[in-house]
CSV table of C-alpha atoms and ligand atoms in Angstrom, one decimal:
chain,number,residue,atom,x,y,z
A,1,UNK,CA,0.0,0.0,0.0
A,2,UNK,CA,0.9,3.1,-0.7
A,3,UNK,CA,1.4,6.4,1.6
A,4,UNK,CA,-0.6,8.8,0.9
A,5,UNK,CA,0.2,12.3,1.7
A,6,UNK,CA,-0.6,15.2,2.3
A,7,UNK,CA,1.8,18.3,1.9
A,8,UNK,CA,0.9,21.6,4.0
A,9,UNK,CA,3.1,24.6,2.7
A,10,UNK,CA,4.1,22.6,-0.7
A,11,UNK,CA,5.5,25.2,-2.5
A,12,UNK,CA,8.4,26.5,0.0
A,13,UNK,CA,12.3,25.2,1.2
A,14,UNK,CA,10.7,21.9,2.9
A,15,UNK,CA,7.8,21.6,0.5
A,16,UNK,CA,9.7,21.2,-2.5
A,17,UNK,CA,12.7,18.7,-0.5
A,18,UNK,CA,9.9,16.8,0.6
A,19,UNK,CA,8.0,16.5,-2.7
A,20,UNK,CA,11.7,15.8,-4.3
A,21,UNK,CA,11.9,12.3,-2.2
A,22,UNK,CA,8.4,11.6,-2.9
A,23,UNK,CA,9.4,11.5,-6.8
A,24,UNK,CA,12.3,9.4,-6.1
A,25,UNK,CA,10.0,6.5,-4.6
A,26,UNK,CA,6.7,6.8,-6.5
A,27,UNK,CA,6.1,3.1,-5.9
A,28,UNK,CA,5.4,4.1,-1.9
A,29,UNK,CA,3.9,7.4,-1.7
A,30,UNK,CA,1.2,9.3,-3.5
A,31,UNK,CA,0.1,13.1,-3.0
A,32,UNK,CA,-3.5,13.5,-1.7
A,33,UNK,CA,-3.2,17.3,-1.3
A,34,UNK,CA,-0.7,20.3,-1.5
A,35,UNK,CA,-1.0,24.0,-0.2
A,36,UNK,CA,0.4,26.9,-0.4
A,37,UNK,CA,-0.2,30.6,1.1
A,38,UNK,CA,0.0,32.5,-2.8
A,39,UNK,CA,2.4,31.5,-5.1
A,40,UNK,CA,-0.3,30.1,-7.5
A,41,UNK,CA,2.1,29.5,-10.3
A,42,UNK,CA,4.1,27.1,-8.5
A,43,UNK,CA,1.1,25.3,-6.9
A,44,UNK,CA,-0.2,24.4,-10.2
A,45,UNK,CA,3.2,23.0,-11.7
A,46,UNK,CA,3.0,20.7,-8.4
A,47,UNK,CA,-0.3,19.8,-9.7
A,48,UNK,CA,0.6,19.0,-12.8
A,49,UNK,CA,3.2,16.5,-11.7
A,50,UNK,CA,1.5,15.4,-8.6
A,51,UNK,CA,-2.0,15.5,-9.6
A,52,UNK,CA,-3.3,15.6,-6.0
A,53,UNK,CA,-7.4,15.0,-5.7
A,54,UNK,CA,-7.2,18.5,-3.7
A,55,UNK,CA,-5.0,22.3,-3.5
A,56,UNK,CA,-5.2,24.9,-0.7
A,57,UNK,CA,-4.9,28.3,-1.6
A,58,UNK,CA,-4.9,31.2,1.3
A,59,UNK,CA,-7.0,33.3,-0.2
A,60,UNK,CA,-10.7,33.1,-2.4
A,61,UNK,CA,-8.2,35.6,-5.2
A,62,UNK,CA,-5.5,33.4,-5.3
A,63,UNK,CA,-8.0,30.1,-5.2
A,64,UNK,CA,-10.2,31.1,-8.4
A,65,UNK,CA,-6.8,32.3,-9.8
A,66,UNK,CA,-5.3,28.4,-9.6
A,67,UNK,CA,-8.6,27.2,-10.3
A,68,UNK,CA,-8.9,28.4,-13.6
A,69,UNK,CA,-5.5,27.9,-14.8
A,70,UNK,CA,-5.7,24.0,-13.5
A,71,UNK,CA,-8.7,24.2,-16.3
A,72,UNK,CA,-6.7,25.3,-18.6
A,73,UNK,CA,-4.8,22.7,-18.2
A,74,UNK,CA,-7.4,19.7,-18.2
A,75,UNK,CA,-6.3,18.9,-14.5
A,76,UNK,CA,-9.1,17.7,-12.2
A,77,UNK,CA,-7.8,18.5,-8.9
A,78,UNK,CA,-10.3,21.1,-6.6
A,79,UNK,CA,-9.2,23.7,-5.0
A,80,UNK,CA,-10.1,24.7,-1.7
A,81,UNK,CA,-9.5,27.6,0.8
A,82,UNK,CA,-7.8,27.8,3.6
A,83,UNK,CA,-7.9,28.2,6.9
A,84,UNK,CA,-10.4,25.9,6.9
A,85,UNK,CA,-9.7,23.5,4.5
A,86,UNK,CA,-5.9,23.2,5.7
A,87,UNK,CA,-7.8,21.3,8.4
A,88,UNK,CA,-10.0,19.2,5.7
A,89,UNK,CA,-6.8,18.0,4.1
A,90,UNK,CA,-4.9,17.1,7.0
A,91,UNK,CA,-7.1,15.0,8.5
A,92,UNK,CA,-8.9,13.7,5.4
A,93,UNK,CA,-9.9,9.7,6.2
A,94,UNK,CA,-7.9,8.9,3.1
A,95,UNK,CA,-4.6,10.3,4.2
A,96,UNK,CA,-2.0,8.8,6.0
A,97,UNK,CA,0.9,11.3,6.5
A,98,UNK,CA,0.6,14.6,6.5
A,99,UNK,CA,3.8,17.0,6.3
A,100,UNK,CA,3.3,20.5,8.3
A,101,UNK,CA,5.8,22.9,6.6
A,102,UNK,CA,3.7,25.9,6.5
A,103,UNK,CA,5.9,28.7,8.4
A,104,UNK,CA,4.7,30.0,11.7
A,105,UNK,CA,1.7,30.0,13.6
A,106,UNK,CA,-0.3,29.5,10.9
A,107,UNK,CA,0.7,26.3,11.1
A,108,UNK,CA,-0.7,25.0,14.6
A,109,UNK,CA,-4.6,24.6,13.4
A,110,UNK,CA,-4.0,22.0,10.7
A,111,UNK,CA,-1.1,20.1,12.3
A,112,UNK,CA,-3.3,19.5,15.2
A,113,UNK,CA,-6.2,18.4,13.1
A,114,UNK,CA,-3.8,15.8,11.8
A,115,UNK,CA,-2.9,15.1,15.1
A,116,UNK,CA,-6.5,14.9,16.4
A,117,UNK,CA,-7.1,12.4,13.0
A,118,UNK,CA,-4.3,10.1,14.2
A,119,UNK,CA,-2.2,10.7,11.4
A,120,UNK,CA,1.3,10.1,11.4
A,121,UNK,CA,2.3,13.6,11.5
A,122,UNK,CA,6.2,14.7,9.6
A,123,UNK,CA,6.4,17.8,11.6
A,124,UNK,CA,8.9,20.3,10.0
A,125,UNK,CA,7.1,23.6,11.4
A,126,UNK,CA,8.2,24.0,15.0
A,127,UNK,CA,6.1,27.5,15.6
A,128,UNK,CA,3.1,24.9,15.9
A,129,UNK,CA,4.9,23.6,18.6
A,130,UNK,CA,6.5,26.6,20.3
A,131,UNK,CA,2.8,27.6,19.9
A,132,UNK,CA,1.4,24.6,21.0
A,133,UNK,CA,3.1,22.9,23.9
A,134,UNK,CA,1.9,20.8,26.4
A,135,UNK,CA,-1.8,20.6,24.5
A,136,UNK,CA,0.2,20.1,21.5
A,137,UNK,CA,1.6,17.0,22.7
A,138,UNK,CA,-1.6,15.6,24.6
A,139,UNK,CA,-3.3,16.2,21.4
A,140,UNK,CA,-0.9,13.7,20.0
A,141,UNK,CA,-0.8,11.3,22.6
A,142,UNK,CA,-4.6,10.9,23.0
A,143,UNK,CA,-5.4,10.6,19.6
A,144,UNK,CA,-2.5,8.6,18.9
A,145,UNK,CA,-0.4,10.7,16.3
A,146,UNK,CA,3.2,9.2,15.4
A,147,UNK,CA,4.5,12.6,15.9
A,148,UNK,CA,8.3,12.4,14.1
A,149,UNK,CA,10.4,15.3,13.8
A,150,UNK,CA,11.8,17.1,10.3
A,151,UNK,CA,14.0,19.8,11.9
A,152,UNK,CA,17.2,18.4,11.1
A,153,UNK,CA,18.5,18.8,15.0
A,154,UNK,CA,15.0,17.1,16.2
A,155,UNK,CA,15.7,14.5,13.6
A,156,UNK,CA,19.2,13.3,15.2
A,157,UNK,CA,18.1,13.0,18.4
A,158,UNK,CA,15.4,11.1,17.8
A,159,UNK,CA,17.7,8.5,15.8
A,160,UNK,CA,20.0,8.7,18.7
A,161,UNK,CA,17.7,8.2,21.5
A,162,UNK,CA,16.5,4.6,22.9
A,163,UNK,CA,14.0,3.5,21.1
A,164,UNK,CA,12.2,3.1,24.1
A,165,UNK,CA,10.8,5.8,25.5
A,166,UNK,CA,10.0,4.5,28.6
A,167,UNK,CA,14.0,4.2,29.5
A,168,UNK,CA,14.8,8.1,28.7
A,169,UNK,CA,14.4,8.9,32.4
A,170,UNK,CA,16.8,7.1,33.8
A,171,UNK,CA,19.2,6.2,30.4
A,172,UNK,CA,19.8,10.2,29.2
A,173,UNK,CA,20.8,12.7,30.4
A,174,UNK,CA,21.1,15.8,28.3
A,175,UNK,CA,20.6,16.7,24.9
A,176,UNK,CA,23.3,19.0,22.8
A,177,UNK,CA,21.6,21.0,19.8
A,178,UNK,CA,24.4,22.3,17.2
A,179,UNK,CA,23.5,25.4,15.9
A,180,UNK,CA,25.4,26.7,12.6
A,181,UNK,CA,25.7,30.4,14.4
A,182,UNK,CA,24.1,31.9,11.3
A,183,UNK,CA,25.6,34.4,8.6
A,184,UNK,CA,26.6,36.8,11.3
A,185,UNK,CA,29.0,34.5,13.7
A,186,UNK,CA,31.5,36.3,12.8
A,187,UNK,CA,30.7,39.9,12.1
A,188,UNK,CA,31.2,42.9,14.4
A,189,UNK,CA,28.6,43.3,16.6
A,190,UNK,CA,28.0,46.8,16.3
A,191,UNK,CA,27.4,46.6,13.1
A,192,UNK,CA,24.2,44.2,13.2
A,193,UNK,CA,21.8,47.4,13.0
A,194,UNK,CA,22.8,47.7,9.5
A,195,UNK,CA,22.3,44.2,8.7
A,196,UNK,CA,20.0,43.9,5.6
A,197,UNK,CA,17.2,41.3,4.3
A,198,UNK,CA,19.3,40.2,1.7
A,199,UNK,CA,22.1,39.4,4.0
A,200,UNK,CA,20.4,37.9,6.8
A,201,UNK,CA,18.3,35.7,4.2
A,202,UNK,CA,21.9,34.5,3.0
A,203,UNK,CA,22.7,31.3,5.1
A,204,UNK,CA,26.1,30.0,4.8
A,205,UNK,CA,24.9,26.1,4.3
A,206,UNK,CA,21.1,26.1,3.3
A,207,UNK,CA,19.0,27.3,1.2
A,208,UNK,CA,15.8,28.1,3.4
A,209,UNK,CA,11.9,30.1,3.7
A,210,UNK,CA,13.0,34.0,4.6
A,211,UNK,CA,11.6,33.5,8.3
A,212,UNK,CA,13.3,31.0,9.7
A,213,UNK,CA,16.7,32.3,7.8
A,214,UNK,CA,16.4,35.4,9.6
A,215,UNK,CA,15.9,33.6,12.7
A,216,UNK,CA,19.2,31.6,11.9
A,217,UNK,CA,20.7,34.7,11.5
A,218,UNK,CA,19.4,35.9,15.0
A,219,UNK,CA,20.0,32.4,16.3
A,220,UNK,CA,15.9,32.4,17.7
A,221,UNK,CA,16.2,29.3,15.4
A,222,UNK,CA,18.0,27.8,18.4
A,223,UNK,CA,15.9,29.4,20.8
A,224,UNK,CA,12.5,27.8,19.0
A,225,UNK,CA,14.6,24.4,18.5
A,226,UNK,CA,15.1,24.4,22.3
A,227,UNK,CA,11.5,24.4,23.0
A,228,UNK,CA,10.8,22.2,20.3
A,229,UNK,CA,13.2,19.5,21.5
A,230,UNK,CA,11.7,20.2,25.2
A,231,UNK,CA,7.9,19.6,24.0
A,232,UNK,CA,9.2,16.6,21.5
A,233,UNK,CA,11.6,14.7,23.7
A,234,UNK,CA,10.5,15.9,27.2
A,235,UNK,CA,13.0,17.0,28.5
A,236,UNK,CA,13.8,19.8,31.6
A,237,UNK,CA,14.9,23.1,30.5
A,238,UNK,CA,17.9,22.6,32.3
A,239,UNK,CA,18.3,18.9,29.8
A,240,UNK,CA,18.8,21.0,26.8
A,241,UNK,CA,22.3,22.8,25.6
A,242,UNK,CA,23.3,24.4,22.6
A,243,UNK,CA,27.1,24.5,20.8
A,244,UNK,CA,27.8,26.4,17.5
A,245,UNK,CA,28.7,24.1,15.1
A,246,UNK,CA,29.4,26.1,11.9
A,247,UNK,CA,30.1,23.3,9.4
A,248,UNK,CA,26.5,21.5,10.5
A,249,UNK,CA,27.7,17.5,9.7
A,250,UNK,CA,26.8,17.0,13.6
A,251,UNK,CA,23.4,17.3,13.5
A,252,UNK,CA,23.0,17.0,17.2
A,253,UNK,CA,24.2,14.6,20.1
A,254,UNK,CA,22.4,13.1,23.2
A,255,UNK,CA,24.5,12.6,26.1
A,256,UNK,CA,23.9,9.7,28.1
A,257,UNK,CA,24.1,8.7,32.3
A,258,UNK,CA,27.9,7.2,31.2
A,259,UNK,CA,28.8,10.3,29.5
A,260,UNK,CA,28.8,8.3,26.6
A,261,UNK,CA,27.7,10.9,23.5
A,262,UNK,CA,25.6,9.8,20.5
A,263,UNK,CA,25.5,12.0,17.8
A,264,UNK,CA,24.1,12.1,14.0
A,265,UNK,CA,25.6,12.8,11.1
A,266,UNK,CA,25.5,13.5,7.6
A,267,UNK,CA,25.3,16.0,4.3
A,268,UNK,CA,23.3,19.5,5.6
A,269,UNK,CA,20.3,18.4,3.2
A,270,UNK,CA,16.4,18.6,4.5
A,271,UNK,CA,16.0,15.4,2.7
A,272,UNK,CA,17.8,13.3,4.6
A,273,UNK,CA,15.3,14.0,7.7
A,274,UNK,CA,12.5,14.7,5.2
A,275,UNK,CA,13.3,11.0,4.0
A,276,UNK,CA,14.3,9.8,7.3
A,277,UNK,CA,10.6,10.9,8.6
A,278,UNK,CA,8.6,9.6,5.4
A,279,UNK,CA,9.9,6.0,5.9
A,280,UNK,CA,10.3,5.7,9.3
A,281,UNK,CA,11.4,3.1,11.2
A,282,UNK,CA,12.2,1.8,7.4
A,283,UNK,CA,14.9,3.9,5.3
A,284,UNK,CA,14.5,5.1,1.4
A,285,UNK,CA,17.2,6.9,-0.3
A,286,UNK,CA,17.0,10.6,0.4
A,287,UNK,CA,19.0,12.0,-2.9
A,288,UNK,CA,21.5,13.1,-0.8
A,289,UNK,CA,25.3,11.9,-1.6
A,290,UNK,CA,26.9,10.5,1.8
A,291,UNK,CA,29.3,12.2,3.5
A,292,UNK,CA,33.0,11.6,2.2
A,293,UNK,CA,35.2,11.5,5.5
A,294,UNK,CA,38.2,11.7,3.4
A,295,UNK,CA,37.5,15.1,1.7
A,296,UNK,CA,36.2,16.3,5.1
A,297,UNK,CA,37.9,19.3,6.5
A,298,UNK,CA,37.7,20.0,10.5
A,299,UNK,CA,34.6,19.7,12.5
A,300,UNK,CA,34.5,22.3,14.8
A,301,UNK,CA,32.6,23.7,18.0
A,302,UNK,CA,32.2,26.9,19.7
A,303,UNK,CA,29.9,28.5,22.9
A,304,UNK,CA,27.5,30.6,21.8
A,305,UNK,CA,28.2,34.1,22.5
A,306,UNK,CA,25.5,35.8,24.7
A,307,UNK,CA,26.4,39.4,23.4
A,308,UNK,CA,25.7,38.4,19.4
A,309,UNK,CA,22.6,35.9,20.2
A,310,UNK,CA,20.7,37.5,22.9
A,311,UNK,CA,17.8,35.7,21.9
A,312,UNK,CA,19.4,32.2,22.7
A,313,UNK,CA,18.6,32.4,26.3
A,314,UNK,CA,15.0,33.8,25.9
A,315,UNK,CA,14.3,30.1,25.2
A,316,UNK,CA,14.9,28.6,29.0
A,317,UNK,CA,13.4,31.9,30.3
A,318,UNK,CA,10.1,31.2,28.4
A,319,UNK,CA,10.2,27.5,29.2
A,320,UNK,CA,10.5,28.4,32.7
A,321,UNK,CA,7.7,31.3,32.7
A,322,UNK,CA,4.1,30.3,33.3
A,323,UNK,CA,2.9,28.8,30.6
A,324,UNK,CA,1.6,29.9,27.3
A,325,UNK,CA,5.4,32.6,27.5
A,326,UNK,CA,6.5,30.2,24.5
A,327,UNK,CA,3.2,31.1,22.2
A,328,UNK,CA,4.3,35.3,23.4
A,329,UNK,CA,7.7,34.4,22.6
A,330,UNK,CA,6.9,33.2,19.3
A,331,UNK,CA,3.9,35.6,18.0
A,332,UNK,CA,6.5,38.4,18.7
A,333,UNK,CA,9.0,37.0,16.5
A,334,UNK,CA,7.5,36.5,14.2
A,335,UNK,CA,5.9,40.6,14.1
A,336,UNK,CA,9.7,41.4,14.6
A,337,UNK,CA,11.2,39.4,12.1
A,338,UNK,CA,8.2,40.5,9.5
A,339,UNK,CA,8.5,44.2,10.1
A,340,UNK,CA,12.6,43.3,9.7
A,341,UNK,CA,12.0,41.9,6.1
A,342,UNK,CA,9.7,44.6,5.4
A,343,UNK,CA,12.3,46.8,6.3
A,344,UNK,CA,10.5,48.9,8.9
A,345,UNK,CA,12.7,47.4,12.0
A,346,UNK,CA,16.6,47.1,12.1
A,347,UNK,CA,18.2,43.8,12.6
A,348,UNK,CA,19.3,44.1,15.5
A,349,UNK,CA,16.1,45.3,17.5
A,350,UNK,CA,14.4,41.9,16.5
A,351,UNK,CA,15.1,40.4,20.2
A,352,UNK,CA,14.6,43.7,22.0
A,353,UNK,CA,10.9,43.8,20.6
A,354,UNK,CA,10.5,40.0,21.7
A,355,UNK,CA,12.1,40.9,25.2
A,356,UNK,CA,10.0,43.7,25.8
A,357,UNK,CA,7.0,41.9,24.3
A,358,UNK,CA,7.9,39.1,27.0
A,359,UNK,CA,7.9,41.7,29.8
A,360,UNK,CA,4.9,43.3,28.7
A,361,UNK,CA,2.3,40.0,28.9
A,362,UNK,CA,2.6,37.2,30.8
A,363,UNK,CA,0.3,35.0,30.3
A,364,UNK,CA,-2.5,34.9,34.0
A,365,UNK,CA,-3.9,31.3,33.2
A,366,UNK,CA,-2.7,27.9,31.1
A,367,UNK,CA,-4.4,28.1,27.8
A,368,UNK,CA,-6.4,25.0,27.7
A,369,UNK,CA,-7.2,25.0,24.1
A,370,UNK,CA,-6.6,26.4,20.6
A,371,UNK,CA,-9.0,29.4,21.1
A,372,UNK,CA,-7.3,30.2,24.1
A,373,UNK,CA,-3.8,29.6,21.9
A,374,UNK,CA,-5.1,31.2,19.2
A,375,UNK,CA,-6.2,34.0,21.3
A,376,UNK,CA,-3.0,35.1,23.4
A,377,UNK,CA,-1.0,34.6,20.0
A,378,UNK,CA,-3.2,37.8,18.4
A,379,UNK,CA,-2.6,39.3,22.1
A,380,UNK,CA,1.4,39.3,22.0
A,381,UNK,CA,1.3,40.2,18.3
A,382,UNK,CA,-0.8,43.6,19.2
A,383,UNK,CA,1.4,44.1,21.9
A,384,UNK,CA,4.9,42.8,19.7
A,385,UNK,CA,3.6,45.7,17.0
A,386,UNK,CA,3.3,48.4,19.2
A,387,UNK,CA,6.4,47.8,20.9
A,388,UNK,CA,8.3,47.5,17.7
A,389,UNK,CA,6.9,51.3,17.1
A,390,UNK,CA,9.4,52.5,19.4
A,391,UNK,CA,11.9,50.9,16.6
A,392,UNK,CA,10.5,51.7,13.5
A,393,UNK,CA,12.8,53.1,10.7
B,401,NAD,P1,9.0,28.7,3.3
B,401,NAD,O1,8.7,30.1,3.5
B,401,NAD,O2,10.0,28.3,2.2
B,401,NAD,O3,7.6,27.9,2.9
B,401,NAD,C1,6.5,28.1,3.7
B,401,NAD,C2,5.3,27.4,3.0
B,401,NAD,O4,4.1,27.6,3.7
B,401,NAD,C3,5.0,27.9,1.6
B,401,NAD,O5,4.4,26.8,0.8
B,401,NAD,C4,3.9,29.0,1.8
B,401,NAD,O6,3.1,29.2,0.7
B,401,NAD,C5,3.1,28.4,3.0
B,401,NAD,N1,2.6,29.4,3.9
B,401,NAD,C6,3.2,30.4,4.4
B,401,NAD,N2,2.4,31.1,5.2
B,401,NAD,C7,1.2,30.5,5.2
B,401,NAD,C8,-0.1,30.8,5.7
B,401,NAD,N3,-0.3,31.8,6.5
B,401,NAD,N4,-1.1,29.9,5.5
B,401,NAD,C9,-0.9,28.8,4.7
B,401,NAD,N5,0.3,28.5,4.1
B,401,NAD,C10,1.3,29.4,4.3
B,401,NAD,O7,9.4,28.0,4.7
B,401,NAD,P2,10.4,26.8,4.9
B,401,NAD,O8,11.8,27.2,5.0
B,401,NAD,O9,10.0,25.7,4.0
B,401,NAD,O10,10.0,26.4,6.4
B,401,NAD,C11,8.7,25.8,6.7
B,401,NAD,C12,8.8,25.3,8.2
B,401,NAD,O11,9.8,24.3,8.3
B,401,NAD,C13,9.1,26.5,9.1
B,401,NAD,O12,8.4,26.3,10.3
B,401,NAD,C14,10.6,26.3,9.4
B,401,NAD,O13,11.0,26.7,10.7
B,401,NAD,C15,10.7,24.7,9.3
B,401,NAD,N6,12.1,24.3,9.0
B,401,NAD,C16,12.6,24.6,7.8
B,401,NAD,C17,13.9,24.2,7.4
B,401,NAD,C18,14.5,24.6,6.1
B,401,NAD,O14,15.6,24.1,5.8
B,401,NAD,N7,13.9,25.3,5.3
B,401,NAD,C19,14.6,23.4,8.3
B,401,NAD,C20,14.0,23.0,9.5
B,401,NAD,C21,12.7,23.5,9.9
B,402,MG,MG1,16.8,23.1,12.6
């Protein structure tokens, strides 16, 4: 039988990687639906080589627009709108997998409608988990999701952890994320106010969606991966460290009672953990060549410097703040990072807007369900915007 999938955010970085290894093994995996926020062009070449029975548009403009060119073309797929009908293709009876690569928040409805559908659930976008967290992970758990992770870090320690999750407790004892330290490891730090898009967006080893290479620039890549991994792998705060790793071949390392240190490693490709994820516990070829050791130059490691990365940190302070300081954390990056690539906010006022945003609203009760989720995300965005005011160029 074969898998069949659907693909939430098709047309970006992890879309495209992940629709790569689906043509490599058409004998195993078949597309049930694709989606995409705009880029209607793109959405319908998918189409044409996919021919999924269903494509998500964000908007009715952009939905009427793919509409009529797929007839045009003689293609039969529909085409729906989302937000709602992200939901309807994620936890559609006749899918199987579902791959959540939309960016952001935006994310977190239709991943947990997989969730909630018991689907097994290839989870690349990590804001649905910032966002999410603990009801993220009981959604999963009573509805029983196979929740694996696609972040290449999340990815490596789950290959390197027992396979029995009941041992963690007592077997592990800390887990390392490597972290590439971004374009900007190495530049002055008084100069980061001058720091443009096009620079930020220009990641030294990946090719990657604008947000999240911003956030790799600011390092709150890390700072999201940190409360990722501690929603994913449950761990303490305290459980999870970070080292700079600039050449990214470790893709992270779990540390265990004997000090014994597992680590995983390979070609910086999404579709290795794309791949990893789609045939799991089973592996496919990825399209990825295999690391040569003998061409390899050295591997190296640094601390991350508090000074440059001020965000880093943010991560164990939110994790340890009431909860529902993740989904603040996260709504005001993503206003800071969006008024960065429009230009209206300098790089390096990204984390004081998400500090000050932090300070500003702390969540008074656990929220207990997507509204309430839903909810105190538009809250810490109103208040993210009008704090990045203060900034605005
Ligand atoms: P991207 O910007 O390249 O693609 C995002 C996709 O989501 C596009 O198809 C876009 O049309 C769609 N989308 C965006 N906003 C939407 C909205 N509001 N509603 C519906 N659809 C929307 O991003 P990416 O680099 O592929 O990253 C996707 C996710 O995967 C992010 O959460 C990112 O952190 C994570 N991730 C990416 C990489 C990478 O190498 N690119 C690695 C690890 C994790
Ligand atoms: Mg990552």
């Amino acid at each position: 039988m074969k898998q069949r999938l659907t693909v939430l955010g098709s047309t970006g970085s992890i879309g495209t990687s992940t629709l790569d290894v689906v043509r490599r093994h058409p004998d195993q995996f078949e597309i049930f639906a694709l989606s995409a926020a705009t880029q209607v062009d793109a959405l319908l070449a998918q189409c044409q080589a996919f021919t999924p029975r269903y494509a998500v548009m964000a908007s009715a403009a952009h939905a009427a627009q793919l509409a009529d060119k797929l007839k045009q073309n003689n293609l039969k797929t529909e085409v729906l709108q989302a937000p709602d009908a992200l939901e309807t293709i994620a936890s559609h009876a006749e899918v199987d997998t579902v791959m959540g690569a939309i960016v952001g928040a935006a994310g977190l409805a239709p991943c947990l409608a997989a969730a909630r559908a018991g689907k097994r659930l290839l989870l690349a976008n990590k804001e649905a988990l910032v966002v999410g967290g603990a009801l993220f992970m009981q959604t999963v758990k009573d509805h029983g999701c196979t929740l694996l992770p696609i972040d290449s870090e999340h990815s490596a320690i789950f290959q390197c952890l027992p396979e029995d999750r009941s041992t963690w407790a007592q077997r592990v004892h800390s887990i390392i994320l490597t972290a590439s330290g971004g374009p900007f490891r190495q530049r002055d730090p008084a100069t980061l106010g001058q720091v443009t898009p096009a620079q930020a967006c220009k990641h030294p080893n990946f090719s990657m969606g604008r947000k999240i290479s911003v956030d790799s620039a600011t390092m709150m890549n890390k700072a999201l991966e940190v409360i990722e991994a501690r929603w994913l792998f449950g761990m303490a705060p305290e459980q999870i460290r970070v080292v700079i790793h600039p050449e990214q071949i470790v893709h992270s390392m779990v540390q265990l009672q004997d000090s014994s240190i597992l680590a995983q490693l390979g070609t910086p490709d999404m579709r290795v953990p794309i791949a990893c994820g789609m045939a799991w516990p089973e592996r496919i070829s990825s399209g990825v060549a295999p690391l040569d050791f003998t061409q390899m130059a050295a591997l190296t490691f640094e601390a991350a410097d508090a000074v440059r990365f001020p965000g880093l940190h943010l991560s164990w302070q939110a994790l340890k703040a009431p909860e529902g300081t993740t989904t603040v954390l996260n709504a005001a990056n993503e206003v800071a990072v969006a008024a960065f690539l429009a230009e209206r906010l300098p790089f390096d006022r990204i984390q004081a807007v998400n500090q000050a945003t932090l300070a500003q609203l702390v969540p008074h009760e656990r929220p207990a369900s997507v509204a309430a989720l839903l909810d105190l995300d538009a809250q810490a965005r109103a208040v993210a915007a009008q704090i990045a005011q203060r900034w605005v160029v």
